Short mmCIF file of C-alpha atoms in Angstrom, two decimals:
data_model
loop_
_atom_site.label_atom_id
_atom_site.label_comp_id
_atom_site.label_asym_id
_atom_site.label_seq_id
_atom_site.Cartn_x
_atom_site.Cartn_y
_atom_site.Cartn_z
CA MET A 1 18.87 60.57 -10.23
CA ASP A 2 15.49 58.72 -11.64
CA HIS A 3 12.89 57.51 -8.75
CA CYS A 4 14.35 53.62 -8.54
CA SER A 5 18.12 55.02 -8.12
CA CYS A 6 16.44 57.63 -5.19
CA GLU A 7 15.15 54.50 -3.32
CA SER A 8 17.16 52.47 -4.28
CA LYS A 9 19.88 54.69 -2.73
CA LYS A 10 17.87 55.61 0.57
CA ALA A 11 17.47 51.49 1.20
CA LEU A 12 21.63 51.34 0.62
CA ASP A 13 22.46 54.15 2.94
CA THR A 14 20.00 52.51 5.77
CA LEU A 15 21.57 49.37 5.44
CA LYS A 16 25.30 50.87 5.56
CA THR A 17 23.98 52.94 8.74
CA ALA A 18 22.76 49.28 10.23
CA ARG A 19 25.60 47.94 9.26
CA GLY A 20 27.87 50.83 11.89
CA GLN A 21 25.10 49.87 14.09
CA ILE A 22 25.80 45.82 14.14
CA ASP A 23 29.79 46.60 14.19
CA GLY A 24 29.21 48.74 17.54
CA ILE A 25 26.36 45.89 18.79
CA ILE A 26 29.31 43.78 18.18
CA ARG A 27 31.86 45.68 20.04
CA MET A 28 29.51 45.85 23.33
CA VAL A 29 29.12 42.13 23.57
CA GLU A 30 32.73 41.52 23.26
CA GLU A 31 33.25 44.90 25.88
CA ASP A 32 30.61 42.98 28.45
CA ARG A 33 28.58 46.31 28.19
CA TYR A 34 25.19 46.38 30.38
CA CYS A 35 22.60 44.13 28.47
CA ILE A 36 19.53 46.19 28.08
CA ASP A 37 21.91 48.87 26.29
CA VAL A 38 23.31 45.97 23.95
CA SER A 39 19.31 45.24 23.75
CA LYS A 40 18.15 48.76 23.07
CA GLN A 41 21.04 48.88 20.09
CA ILE A 42 19.42 45.80 18.87
CA LEU A 43 16.30 47.04 18.53
CA SER A 44 17.43 50.26 16.51
CA ALA A 45 19.40 48.09 14.24
CA THR A 46 16.73 45.77 13.98
CA ALA A 47 14.58 49.18 13.06
CA LEU A 48 16.83 50.39 10.46
CA LEU A 49 16.56 46.95 8.53
CA LYS A 50 13.05 46.87 8.43
CA LYS A 51 12.75 50.76 7.28
CA ALA A 52 15.67 49.54 4.52
CA ASN A 53 13.18 46.23 3.68
CA ILE A 54 9.75 48.76 3.37
CA THR A 55 11.70 50.85 1.16
CA ILE A 56 13.00 48.13 -1.57
CA LEU A 57 9.36 46.28 -0.98
CA ARG A 58 7.88 50.25 -2.16
CA GLN A 59 10.36 50.29 -5.13
CA HIS A 60 9.41 47.05 -5.82
CA MET A 61 5.81 47.36 -5.84
CA ASN A 62 6.13 50.89 -7.73
CA THR A 63 8.28 49.60 -10.88
CA CYS A 64 8.35 45.81 -11.12
CA VAL A 65 4.96 44.55 -9.96
CA THR A 66 3.28 47.64 -11.46
CA ASP A 67 4.95 46.60 -14.71
CA ALA A 68 4.11 43.18 -14.44
CA VAL A 69 0.66 43.96 -14.18
CA GLU A 70 0.49 46.66 -17.11
CA HIS A 71 1.67 43.40 -18.89
CA GLY A 72 -0.90 40.97 -17.90
CA SER A 73 1.48 39.04 -15.91
CA GLY A 74 0.81 40.97 -12.47
CA GLN A 75 -0.47 37.53 -10.38
CA GLU A 76 2.82 35.83 -9.78
CA LYS A 77 4.63 39.69 -8.26
CA ILE A 78 1.49 39.73 -6.19
CA ASP A 79 2.02 36.46 -4.90
CA GLU A 80 5.59 37.19 -4.41
CA ILE A 81 4.25 39.96 -2.26
CA VAL A 82 2.24 37.97 -0.53
CA LEU A 83 4.82 35.83 0.58
CA ILE A 84 7.01 38.61 2.04
CA LEU A 85 4.36 39.93 3.89
CA ASP A 86 3.42 36.49 5.77
CA LYS A 87 7.15 36.54 6.90
CA TYR A 88 7.24 39.83 7.66
CA MET A 89 4.24 38.98 10.16
CA GLU A 90 6.37 35.83 11.82
#
């Protein structure tokens, strides 16, 4: 498996784990479970989504951005990353 595929698999595995947690959170809310317990699970799922996002962005920078810079068209890709980072910081 090449680097790109490995990183995609890591992100996909993390997203699937988050999906499982979100399904569990939905059940917790449907069962009227203790709010703090639900909140802790939401924070855990959020952390997994952030982890997957970082993995995907790292892959993008190591492949697409690097390729664009090498071919003289890096500024557009850099601008995309800056926009994503701005949203991430909100």
